[in-house]
């Protein structure tokens, strides 16, 4: 995403693209339905915990570790093969995201570095910093052209400036841009997809759209499937109004599906309490 141009608030300008307002409104209604459920008034902590688990499972699936939910729930050791480490990284990131909300608006780059450190702690020489020129990127499921390190650094700084400046853009638009930009740039040597989805979660929580973190977009992204996810990302990278709007709509649908999942959890808990 270009952060320069005539408008002082490019994120707000994206909110005016055709179809985006409808996506924003649809997401708001889906989130409101979850928060209005009677179980949320009494057992919201349980819903938050379950959404975190399911969100981590979904994010790991999009990074190539598509485990059954019960396997993620049962497992205690994630230090084995590559898939286990991916699931473990997703779980750590989900737990860490809620601890970084107060820092995000002042220093998003610091938060992103922390997220990468949490995800990739086994690669000590490359963790917690953007990649340098010539360093390879281990992100095999995202096959887009890779920007050079200098371009990635510059665009990351621009994204940070937009977040710090704030603005009137809807939370969905900001979350989608943060997510898409991190995937397009792949600023770290590894785990960019996991970090991008954790950052999206932070925006949705910190904006007040989903303050209890019960509408896990990662659940929806996984349900929509990797092919649809990558096709929508192509639209974002194209930079066209149609492509950007399609990516935002895709992210909106993912949040709606995450909300639907938590509504189903609420219903199950209600039946159990009846």
PDB file of C-alpha atoms in Angstrom:
ATOM      1  CA  UNK A   1       0.000   0.000   0.000  1.00  0.00           C
ATOM      2  CA  UNK A   2       1.283   3.439  -0.862  1.00  0.00           C
ATOM      3  CA  UNK A   3       1.212   5.769   2.124  1.00  0.00           C
ATOM      4  CA  UNK A   4       1.750   8.895   0.086  1.00  0.00           C
ATOM      5  CA  UNK A   5      -0.656  10.902  -2.016  1.00  0.00           C
ATOM      6  CA  UNK A   6      -3.179  13.687  -1.933  1.00  0.00           C
ATOM      7  CA  UNK A   7      -5.237  12.445   0.977  1.00  0.00           C
ATOM      8  CA  UNK A   8      -3.978  13.022   4.511  1.00  0.00           C
ATOM      9  CA  UNK A   9      -5.742   9.864   5.685  1.00  0.00           C
ATOM     10  CA  UNK A  10      -5.300   7.104   3.083  1.00  0.00           C
ATOM     11  CA  UNK A  11      -6.830   4.489   5.386  1.00  0.00           C
ATOM     12  CA  UNK A  12     -10.040   6.527   5.626  1.00  0.00           C
ATOM     13  CA  UNK A  13      -9.995   6.868   1.835  1.00  0.00           C
ATOM     14  CA  UNK A  14     -10.019   3.068   1.563  1.00  0.00           C
ATOM     15  CA  UNK A  15     -13.145   3.048   3.689  1.00  0.00           C
ATOM     16  CA  UNK A  16     -14.895   4.971   0.896  1.00  0.00           C
ATOM     17  CA  UNK A  17     -14.189   2.304  -1.745  1.00  0.00           C
ATOM     18  CA  UNK A  18     -17.275   0.646  -3.256  1.00  0.00           C
ATOM     19  CA  UNK A  19     -18.573  -2.138  -1.037  1.00  0.00           C
ATOM     20  CA  UNK A  20     -16.310  -1.422   1.930  1.00  0.00           C
ATOM     21  CA  UNK A  21     -18.954   0.426   3.947  1.00  0.00           C
ATOM     22  CA  UNK A  22     -21.255  -2.570   3.526  1.00  0.00           C
ATOM     23  CA  UNK A  23     -18.514  -4.903   4.786  1.00  0.00           C
ATOM     24  CA  UNK A  24     -17.880  -2.656   7.782  1.00  0.00           C
ATOM     25  CA  UNK A  25     -21.579  -2.606   8.676  1.00  0.00           C
ATOM     26  CA  UNK A  26     -21.949  -6.374   8.236  1.00  0.00           C
ATOM     27  CA  UNK A  27     -18.982  -6.970  10.544  1.00  0.00           C
ATOM     28  CA  UNK A  28     -20.386  -4.610  13.164  1.00  0.00           C
ATOM     29  CA  UNK A  29     -23.714  -6.477  13.170  1.00  0.00           C
ATOM     30  CA  UNK A  30     -21.979  -9.858  13.486  1.00  0.00           C
ATOM     31  CA  UNK A  31     -19.828  -8.641  16.389  1.00  0.00           C
ATOM     32  CA  UNK A  32     -22.843  -7.079  18.118  1.00  0.00           C
ATOM     33  CA  UNK A  33     -24.706 -10.394  17.933  1.00  0.00           C
ATOM     34  CA  UNK A  34     -21.943 -12.149  19.861  1.00  0.00           C
ATOM     35  CA  UNK A  35     -21.637  -9.430  22.476  1.00  0.00           C
ATOM     36  CA  UNK A  36     -25.398  -9.375  22.928  1.00  0.00           C
ATOM     37  CA  UNK A  37     -25.591 -13.083  23.738  1.00  0.00           C
ATOM     38  CA  UNK A  38     -26.710 -13.759  27.298  1.00  0.00           C
ATOM     39  CA  UNK A  39     -23.767 -16.152  27.897  1.00  0.00           C
ATOM     40  CA  UNK A  40     -21.318 -13.316  27.185  1.00  0.00           C
ATOM     41  CA  UNK A  41     -22.615 -11.450  30.226  1.00  0.00           C
ATOM     42  CA  UNK A  42     -21.684 -14.297  32.559  1.00  0.00           C
ATOM     43  CA  UNK A  43     -18.941 -16.337  30.902  1.00  0.00           C
ATOM     44  CA  UNK A  44     -17.095 -14.018  28.544  1.00  0.00           C
ATOM     45  CA  UNK A  45     -13.697 -15.174  29.813  1.00  0.00           C
ATOM     46  CA  UNK A  46     -14.469 -18.704  28.637  1.00  0.00           C
ATOM     47  CA  UNK A  47     -15.522 -17.449  25.223  1.00  0.00           C
ATOM     48  CA  UNK A  48     -12.324 -15.388  24.950  1.00  0.00           C
ATOM     49  CA  UNK A  49     -10.160 -18.380  25.856  1.00  0.00           C
ATOM     50  CA  UNK A  50     -11.910 -20.642  23.377  1.00  0.00           C
ATOM     51  CA  UNK A  51     -11.706 -18.025  20.624  1.00  0.00           C
ATOM     52  CA  UNK A  52      -7.968 -17.681  21.289  1.00  0.00           C
ATOM     53  CA  UNK A  53      -7.446 -21.423  20.933  1.00  0.00           C
ATOM     54  CA  UNK A  54      -9.495 -21.637  17.756  1.00  0.00           C
ATOM     55  CA  UNK A  55      -7.853 -18.535  16.329  1.00  0.00           C
ATOM     56  CA  UNK A  56      -4.391 -19.959  16.911  1.00  0.00           C
ATOM     57  CA  UNK A  57      -5.418 -23.216  15.255  1.00  0.00           C
ATOM     58  CA  UNK A  58      -6.729 -21.275  12.240  1.00  0.00           C
ATOM     59  CA  UNK A  59      -3.602 -19.159  11.892  1.00  0.00           C
ATOM     60  CA  UNK A  60      -1.368 -22.223  12.103  1.00  0.00           C
ATOM     61  CA  UNK A  61      -3.478 -23.953   9.442  1.00  0.00           C
ATOM     62  CA  UNK A  62      -2.865 -21.054   7.049  1.00  0.00           C
ATOM     63  CA  UNK A  63       0.869 -21.472   7.687  1.00  0.00           C
ATOM     64  CA  UNK A  64       0.776 -25.150   6.778  1.00  0.00           C
ATOM     65  CA  UNK A  65       0.004 -26.843  10.119  1.00  0.00           C
ATOM     66  CA  UNK A  66      -3.662 -27.781   9.730  1.00  0.00           C
ATOM     67  CA  UNK A  67      -4.308 -29.680  12.948  1.00  0.00           C
ATOM     68  CA  UNK A  68      -7.645 -30.732  14.364  1.00  0.00           C
ATOM     69  CA  UNK A  69      -8.820 -28.456  17.164  1.00  0.00           C
ATOM     70  CA  UNK A  70      -8.827 -31.277  19.701  1.00  0.00           C
ATOM     71  CA  UNK A  71      -5.221 -32.118  18.860  1.00  0.00           C
ATOM     72  CA  UNK A  72      -4.226 -28.507  19.541  1.00  0.00           C
ATOM     73  CA  UNK A  73      -6.214 -28.612  22.773  1.00  0.00           C
ATOM     74  CA  UNK A  74      -4.688 -31.917  23.901  1.00  0.00           C
ATOM     75  CA  UNK A  75      -1.038 -31.334  23.003  1.00  0.00           C
ATOM     76  CA  UNK A  76       1.337 -29.884  25.583  1.00  0.00           C
ATOM     77  CA  UNK A  77       4.665 -30.219  23.755  1.00  0.00           C
ATOM     78  CA  UNK A  78       5.118 -28.194  20.564  1.00  0.00           C
ATOM     79  CA  UNK A  79       8.877 -28.578  20.198  1.00  0.00           C
ATOM     80  CA  UNK A  80       8.839 -31.514  17.799  1.00  0.00           C
ATOM     81  CA  UNK A  81       8.559 -31.227  14.021  1.00  0.00           C
ATOM     82  CA  UNK A  82       7.985 -28.115  11.934  1.00  0.00           C
ATOM     83  CA  UNK A  83       4.189 -28.337  12.123  1.00  0.00           C
ATOM     84  CA  UNK A  84       4.260 -28.643  15.908  1.00  0.00           C
ATOM     85  CA  UNK A  85       6.527 -25.606  16.158  1.00  0.00           C
ATOM     86  CA  UNK A  86       4.179 -23.637  13.911  1.00  0.00           C
ATOM     87  CA  UNK A  87       1.197 -24.483  16.109  1.00  0.00           C
ATOM     88  CA  UNK A  88       3.195 -23.594  19.204  1.00  0.00           C
ATOM     89  CA  UNK A  89       4.197 -20.250  17.679  1.00  0.00           C
ATOM     90  CA  UNK A  90       0.561 -19.465  16.847  1.00  0.00           C
ATOM     91  CA  UNK A  91      -0.513 -20.230  20.396  1.00  0.00           C
ATOM     92  CA  UNK A  92       2.235 -18.054  21.853  1.00  0.00           C
ATOM     93  CA  UNK A  93       1.337 -15.171  19.560  1.00  0.00           C
ATOM     94  CA  UNK A  94      -2.334 -15.336  20.468  1.00  0.00           C
ATOM     95  CA  UNK A  95      -1.443 -15.198  24.150  1.00  0.00           C
ATOM     96  CA  UNK A  96       1.036 -12.362  23.606  1.00  0.00           C
ATOM     97  CA  UNK A  97      -1.245 -10.162  21.485  1.00  0.00           C
ATOM     98  CA  UNK A  98      -3.413  -9.108  24.396  1.00  0.00           C
ATOM     99  CA  UNK A  99      -0.363  -7.935  26.345  1.00  0.00           C
ATOM    100  CA  UNK A 100       0.739  -5.465  23.674  1.00  0.00           C
ATOM    101  CA  UNK A 101      -2.354  -3.331  23.177  1.00  0.00           C
ATOM    102  CA  UNK A 102      -1.092  -0.347  25.152  1.00  0.00           C
ATOM    103  CA  UNK A 103       2.128  -0.225  23.117  1.00  0.00           C
ATOM    104  CA  UNK A 104       0.628  -0.657  19.653  1.00  0.00           C
ATOM    105  CA  UNK A 105      -0.647   2.886  19.067  1.00  0.00           C
ATOM    106  CA  UNK A 106       2.618   4.450  20.263  1.00  0.00           C
ATOM    107  CA  UNK A 107       5.122   2.011  18.776  1.00  0.00           C
ATOM    108  CA  UNK A 108       3.744  -0.540  16.313  1.00  0.00           C
ATOM    109  CA  UNK A 109       7.233  -1.449  15.084  1.00  0.00           C
ATOM    110  CA  UNK A 110       8.218  -2.391  18.612  1.00  0.00           C
ATOM    111  CA  UNK A 111       5.141  -4.599  18.850  1.00  0.00           C
ATOM    112  CA  UNK A 112       5.876  -6.283  15.526  1.00  0.00           C
ATOM    113  CA  UNK A 113       9.438  -6.982  16.633  1.00  0.00           C
ATOM    114  CA  UNK A 114       8.120  -8.492  19.855  1.00  0.00           C
ATOM    115  CA  UNK A 115       5.632 -10.659  17.965  1.00  0.00           C
ATOM    116  CA  UNK A 116       8.399 -11.985  15.742  1.00  0.00           C
ATOM    117  CA  UNK A 117      10.583 -12.673  18.763  1.00  0.00           C
ATOM    118  CA  UNK A 118       7.753 -14.675  20.347  1.00  0.00           C
ATOM    119  CA  UNK A 119       7.034 -16.604  17.150  1.00  0.00           C
ATOM    120  CA  UNK A 120      10.592 -17.368  16.044  1.00  0.00           C
ATOM    121  CA  UNK A 121      12.531 -17.698  19.268  1.00  0.00           C
ATOM    122  CA  UNK A 122      14.459 -20.659  17.859  1.00  0.00           C
ATOM    123  CA  UNK A 123      16.292 -18.459  15.305  1.00  0.00           C
ATOM    124  CA  UNK A 124      18.208 -16.210  17.661  1.00  0.00           C
ATOM    125  CA  UNK A 125      20.293 -14.328  15.103  1.00  0.00           C
ATOM    126  CA  UNK A 126      17.298 -13.205  13.031  1.00  0.00           C
ATOM    127  CA  UNK A 127      14.512 -12.675  15.546  1.00  0.00           C
ATOM    128  CA  UNK A 128      12.914  -9.413  16.526  1.00  0.00           C
ATOM    129  CA  UNK A 129      14.271  -7.337  13.644  1.00  0.00           C
ATOM    130  CA  UNK A 130      13.364  -6.747  10.000  1.00  0.00           C
ATOM    131  CA  UNK A 131      15.332  -8.782   7.485  1.00  0.00           C
ATOM    132  CA  UNK A 132      18.454  -7.341   5.946  1.00  0.00           C
ATOM    133  CA  UNK A 133      19.330  -7.135   2.270  1.00  0.00           C
ATOM    134  CA  UNK A 134      20.086 -10.579   0.894  1.00  0.00           C
ATOM    135  CA  UNK A 135      18.577 -12.527   3.788  1.00  0.00           C
ATOM    136  CA  UNK A 136      16.212 -15.262   2.597  1.00  0.00           C
ATOM    137  CA  UNK A 137      12.598 -15.364   3.738  1.00  0.00           C
ATOM    138  CA  UNK A 138      11.039 -18.633   4.872  1.00  0.00           C
ATOM    139  CA  UNK A 139       7.394 -18.106   3.895  1.00  0.00           C
ATOM    140  CA  UNK A 140       6.759 -20.887   1.353  1.00  0.00           C
ATOM    141  CA  UNK A 141       2.976 -20.546   1.203  1.00  0.00           C
ATOM    142  CA  UNK A 142       3.111 -16.902   0.054  1.00  0.00           C
ATOM    143  CA  UNK A 143       4.625 -16.841  -3.431  1.00  0.00           C
ATOM    144  CA  UNK A 144       4.305 -13.140  -4.226  1.00  0.00           C
ATOM    145  CA  UNK A 145       7.343 -11.200  -5.461  1.00  0.00           C
ATOM    146  CA  UNK A 146       9.428 -10.248  -2.449  1.00  0.00           C
ATOM    147  CA  UNK A 147      10.196  -6.539  -1.994  1.00  0.00           C
ATOM    148  CA  UNK A 148      13.802  -5.680  -1.250  1.00  0.00           C
ATOM    149  CA  UNK A 149      14.767  -5.018   2.338  1.00  0.00           C
ATOM    150  CA  UNK A 150      15.055  -1.254   1.818  1.00  0.00           C
ATOM    151  CA  UNK A 151      11.564  -1.056   0.317  1.00  0.00           C
ATOM    152  CA  UNK A 152      10.166  -3.259   3.072  1.00  0.00           C
ATOM    153  CA  UNK A 153      11.736  -1.057   5.754  1.00  0.00           C
ATOM    154  CA  UNK A 154      10.395   2.118   4.167  1.00  0.00           C
ATOM    155  CA  UNK A 155       6.868   0.815   3.792  1.00  0.00           C
ATOM    156  CA  UNK A 156       6.923  -0.574   7.310  1.00  0.00           C
ATOM    157  CA  UNK A 157       7.878   2.863   8.600  1.00  0.00           C
ATOM    158  CA  UNK A 158       5.067   4.390   6.582  1.00  0.00           C
ATOM    159  CA  UNK A 159       2.554   1.922   7.998  1.00  0.00           C
ATOM    160  CA  UNK A 160       3.788   2.700  11.510  1.00  0.00           C
ATOM    161  CA  UNK A 161       3.331   6.421  10.916  1.00  0.00           C
ATOM    162  CA  UNK A 162      -0.255   5.889   9.778  1.00  0.00           C
ATOM    163  CA  UNK A 163      -1.095   3.868  12.875  1.00  0.00           C
ATOM    164  CA  UNK A 164       0.497   6.393  15.236  1.00  0.00           C
ATOM    165  CA  UNK A 165      -1.290   9.280  13.507  1.00  0.00           C
ATOM    166  CA  UNK A 166      -4.635   7.584  13.955  1.00  0.00           C
ATOM    167  CA  UNK A 167      -7.526   8.718  11.824  1.00  0.00           C
ATOM    168  CA  UNK A 168     -11.133   8.016  11.055  1.00  0.00           C
ATOM    169  CA  UNK A 169     -10.784   4.721   9.191  1.00  0.00           C
ATOM    170  CA  UNK A 170     -13.007   1.875  10.434  1.00  0.00           C
ATOM    171  CA  UNK A 171     -11.242  -0.791  12.468  1.00  0.00           C
ATOM    172  CA  UNK A 172     -11.845  -3.397   9.773  1.00  0.00           C
ATOM    173  CA  UNK A 173     -10.037  -1.278   7.171  1.00  0.00           C
ATOM    174  CA  UNK A 174      -7.040  -0.640   9.414  1.00  0.00           C
ATOM    175  CA  UNK A 175      -6.822  -4.302  10.434  1.00  0.00           C
ATOM    176  CA  UNK A 176      -7.021  -5.465   6.824  1.00  0.00           C
ATOM    177  CA  UNK A 177      -4.315  -3.046   5.695  1.00  0.00           C
ATOM    178  CA  UNK A 178      -1.966  -4.020   8.537  1.00  0.00           C
ATOM    179  CA  UNK A 179      -2.529  -7.693   7.749  1.00  0.00           C
ATOM    180  CA  UNK A 180      -2.141  -7.275   3.987  1.00  0.00           C
ATOM    181  CA  UNK A 181       0.889  -5.019   4.175  1.00  0.00           C
ATOM    182  CA  UNK A 182       2.793  -7.387   6.442  1.00  0.00           C
ATOM    183  CA  UNK A 183       2.080 -10.322   4.155  1.00  0.00           C
ATOM    184  CA  UNK A 184       3.042  -8.327   1.077  1.00  0.00           C
ATOM    185  CA  UNK A 185       6.297  -7.086   2.624  1.00  0.00           C
ATOM    186  CA  UNK A 186       7.257 -10.178   4.622  1.00  0.00           C
ATOM    187  CA  UNK A 187       9.583  -7.927   6.644  1.00  0.00           C
ATOM    188  CA  UNK A 188      10.966 -10.733   8.795  1.00  0.00           C
ATOM    189  CA  UNK A 189      13.008 -13.754   7.834  1.00  0.00           C
ATOM    190  CA  UNK A 190      10.229 -16.121   8.925  1.00  0.00           C
ATOM    191  CA  UNK A 191       6.760 -16.379  10.490  1.00  0.00           C
ATOM    192  CA  UNK A 192       5.388 -13.349   8.658  1.00  0.00           C
ATOM    193  CA  UNK A 193       1.952 -14.882   8.164  1.00  0.00           C
ATOM    194  CA  UNK A 194       1.569 -15.662  11.849  1.00  0.00           C
ATOM    195  CA  UNK A 195       2.765 -12.182  12.801  1.00  0.00           C
ATOM    196  CA  UNK A 196       0.447 -10.522  10.266  1.00  0.00           C
ATOM    197  CA  UNK A 197      -2.604 -12.316  11.625  1.00  0.00           C
ATOM    198  CA  UNK A 198      -1.625 -11.542  15.222  1.00  0.00           C
ATOM    199  CA  UNK A 199      -1.279  -7.870  14.282  1.00  0.00           C
ATOM    200  CA  UNK A 200      -4.730  -7.950  12.704  1.00  0.00           C
ATOM    201  CA  UNK A 201      -6.056  -9.334  15.996  1.00  0.00           C
ATOM    202  CA  UNK A 202      -4.375  -6.508  17.936  1.00  0.00           C
ATOM    203  CA  UNK A 203      -6.010  -3.858  15.735  1.00  0.00           C
ATOM    204  CA  UNK A 204      -9.461  -5.410  16.101  1.00  0.00           C
ATOM    205  CA  UNK A 205      -9.130  -5.590  19.884  1.00  0.00           C
ATOM    206  CA  UNK A 206      -7.445  -2.238  20.429  1.00  0.00           C
ATOM    207  CA  UNK A 207      -9.890  -0.380  18.201  1.00  0.00           C
ATOM    208  CA  UNK A 208     -12.772  -1.359  20.431  1.00  0.00           C
ATOM    209  CA  UNK A 209     -14.500  -3.364  17.702  1.00  0.00           C
ATOM    210  CA  UNK A 210     -13.770  -6.644  19.508  1.00  0.00           C
ATOM    211  CA  UNK A 211     -12.425  -5.636  22.944  1.00  0.00           C
ATOM    212  CA  UNK A 212     -12.847  -9.096  24.489  1.00  0.00           C
ATOM    213  CA  UNK A 213     -11.214 -10.805  21.488  1.00  0.00           C
ATOM    214  CA  UNK A 214     -14.063 -13.212  20.811  1.00  0.00           C
ATOM    215  CA  UNK A 215     -14.347 -12.754  17.023  1.00  0.00           C
ATOM    216  CA  UNK A 216     -11.179 -14.501  15.854  1.00  0.00           C
ATOM    217  CA  UNK A 217     -10.586 -13.512  12.236  1.00  0.00           C
ATOM    218  CA  UNK A 218      -8.046 -16.342  11.952  1.00  0.00           C
ATOM    219  CA  UNK A 219     -10.917 -18.825  12.299  1.00  0.00           C
ATOM    220  CA  UNK A 220     -12.657 -17.233   9.344  1.00  0.00           C
ATOM    221  CA  UNK A 221      -9.520 -16.972   7.212  1.00  0.00           C
ATOM    222  CA  UNK A 222      -8.929 -20.686   7.707  1.00  0.00           C
ATOM    223  CA  UNK A 223     -12.558 -21.561   6.995  1.00  0.00           C
ATOM    224  CA  UNK A 224     -12.546 -19.548   3.763  1.00  0.00           C
ATOM    225  CA  UNK A 225      -9.468 -21.527   2.741  1.00  0.00           C
ATOM    226  CA  UNK A 226      -5.899 -20.840   1.741  1.00  0.00           C
ATOM    227  CA  UNK A 227      -6.690 -20.467  -1.967  1.00  0.00           C
ATOM    228  CA  UNK A 228      -9.268 -17.728  -1.328  1.00  0.00           C
ATOM    229  CA  UNK A 229      -6.912 -16.090   1.162  1.00  0.00           C
ATOM    230  CA  UNK A 230      -4.058 -15.913  -1.328  1.00  0.00           C
ATOM    231  CA  UNK A 231      -6.345 -14.777  -4.154  1.00  0.00           C
ATOM    232  CA  UNK A 232      -7.648 -11.916  -1.996  1.00  0.00           C
ATOM    233  CA  UNK A 233      -4.067 -11.052  -1.040  1.00  0.00           C
ATOM    234  CA  UNK A 234      -3.231 -10.788  -4.742  1.00  0.00           C
ATOM    235  CA  UNK A 235      -5.936  -8.131  -4.930  1.00  0.00           C
ATOM    236  CA  UNK A 236      -4.347  -6.206  -2.087  1.00  0.00           C
ATOM    237  CA  UNK A 237      -0.899  -6.357  -3.660  1.00  0.00           C
ATOM    238  CA  UNK A 238      -2.294  -5.153  -6.994  1.00  0.00           C
ATOM    239  CA  UNK A 239      -3.060  -1.813  -5.333  1.00  0.00           C
ATOM    240  CA  UNK A 240      -6.163  -1.311  -7.484  1.00  0.00           C
ATOM    241  CA  UNK A 241      -9.333  -0.003  -5.822  1.00  0.00           C
ATOM    242  CA  UNK A 242     -11.131  -3.220  -6.749  1.00  0.00           C
ATOM    243  CA  UNK A 243      -8.343  -5.387  -5.381  1.00  0.00           C
ATOM    244  CA  UNK A 244      -8.061  -3.435  -2.146  1.00  0.00           C
ATOM    245  CA  UNK A 245     -11.832  -3.520  -1.633  1.00  0.00           C
ATOM    246  CA  UNK A 246     -11.882  -7.275  -2.269  1.00  0.00           C
ATOM    247  CA  UNK A 247      -9.150  -7.844   0.349  1.00  0.00           C
ATOM    248  CA  UNK A 248     -10.975  -5.725   2.927  1.00  0.00           C
ATOM    249  CA  UNK A 249     -14.211  -7.590   2.198  1.00  0.00           C
ATOM    250  CA  UNK A 250     -12.382 -10.904   2.563  1.00  0.00           C
ATOM    251  CA  UNK A 251     -11.028  -9.842   5.961  1.00  0.00           C
ATOM    252  CA  UNK A 252     -14.497  -8.681   6.937  1.00  0.00           C
ATOM    253  CA  UNK A 253     -15.989 -12.023   6.049  1.00  0.00           C
ATOM    254  CA  UNK A 254     -13.288 -13.707   8.138  1.00  0.00           C
ATOM    255  CA  UNK A 255     -14.252 -11.628  11.180  1.00  0.00           C
ATOM    256  CA  UNK A 256     -17.916 -12.490  10.618  1.00  0.00           C
ATOM    257  CA  UNK A 257     -17.101 -16.189  10.518  1.00  0.00           C
ATOM    258  CA  UNK A 258     -15.041 -15.818  13.693  1.00  0.00           C
ATOM    259  CA  UNK A 259     -18.027 -14.148  15.321  1.00  0.00           C
ATOM    260  CA  UNK A 260     -20.285 -16.950  14.137  1.00  0.00           C
ATOM    261  CA  UNK A 261     -17.924 -19.503  15.654  1.00  0.00           C
ATOM    262  CA  UNK A 262     -18.042 -17.798  19.046  1.00  0.00           C
ATOM    263  CA  UNK A 263     -21.821 -17.494  18.826  1.00  0.00           C
ATOM    264  CA  UNK A 264     -21.926 -21.263  18.365  1.00  0.00           C
ATOM    265  CA  UNK A 265     -19.705 -21.665  21.446  1.00  0.00           C
ATOM    266  CA  UNK A 266     -22.097 -19.444  23.394  1.00  0.00           C
ATOM    267  CA  UNK A 267     -25.026 -21.576  22.273  1.00  0.00           C
ATOM    268  CA  UNK A 268     -23.251 -24.767  23.301  1.00  0.00           C
ATOM    269  CA  UNK A 269     -22.472 -23.348  26.735  1.00  0.00           C
ATOM    270  CA  UNK A 270     -26.066 -22.204  27.116  1.00  0.00           C
ATOM    271  CA  UNK A 271     -27.376 -25.651  26.288  1.00  0.00           C
ATOM    272  CA  UNK A 272     -25.005 -27.144  28.813  1.00  0.00           C
ATOM    273  CA  UNK A 273     -26.165 -24.727  31.495  1.00  0.00           C
ATOM    274  CA  UNK A 274     -29.856 -25.301  30.796  1.00  0.00           C
TER     275      UNK A 274
END
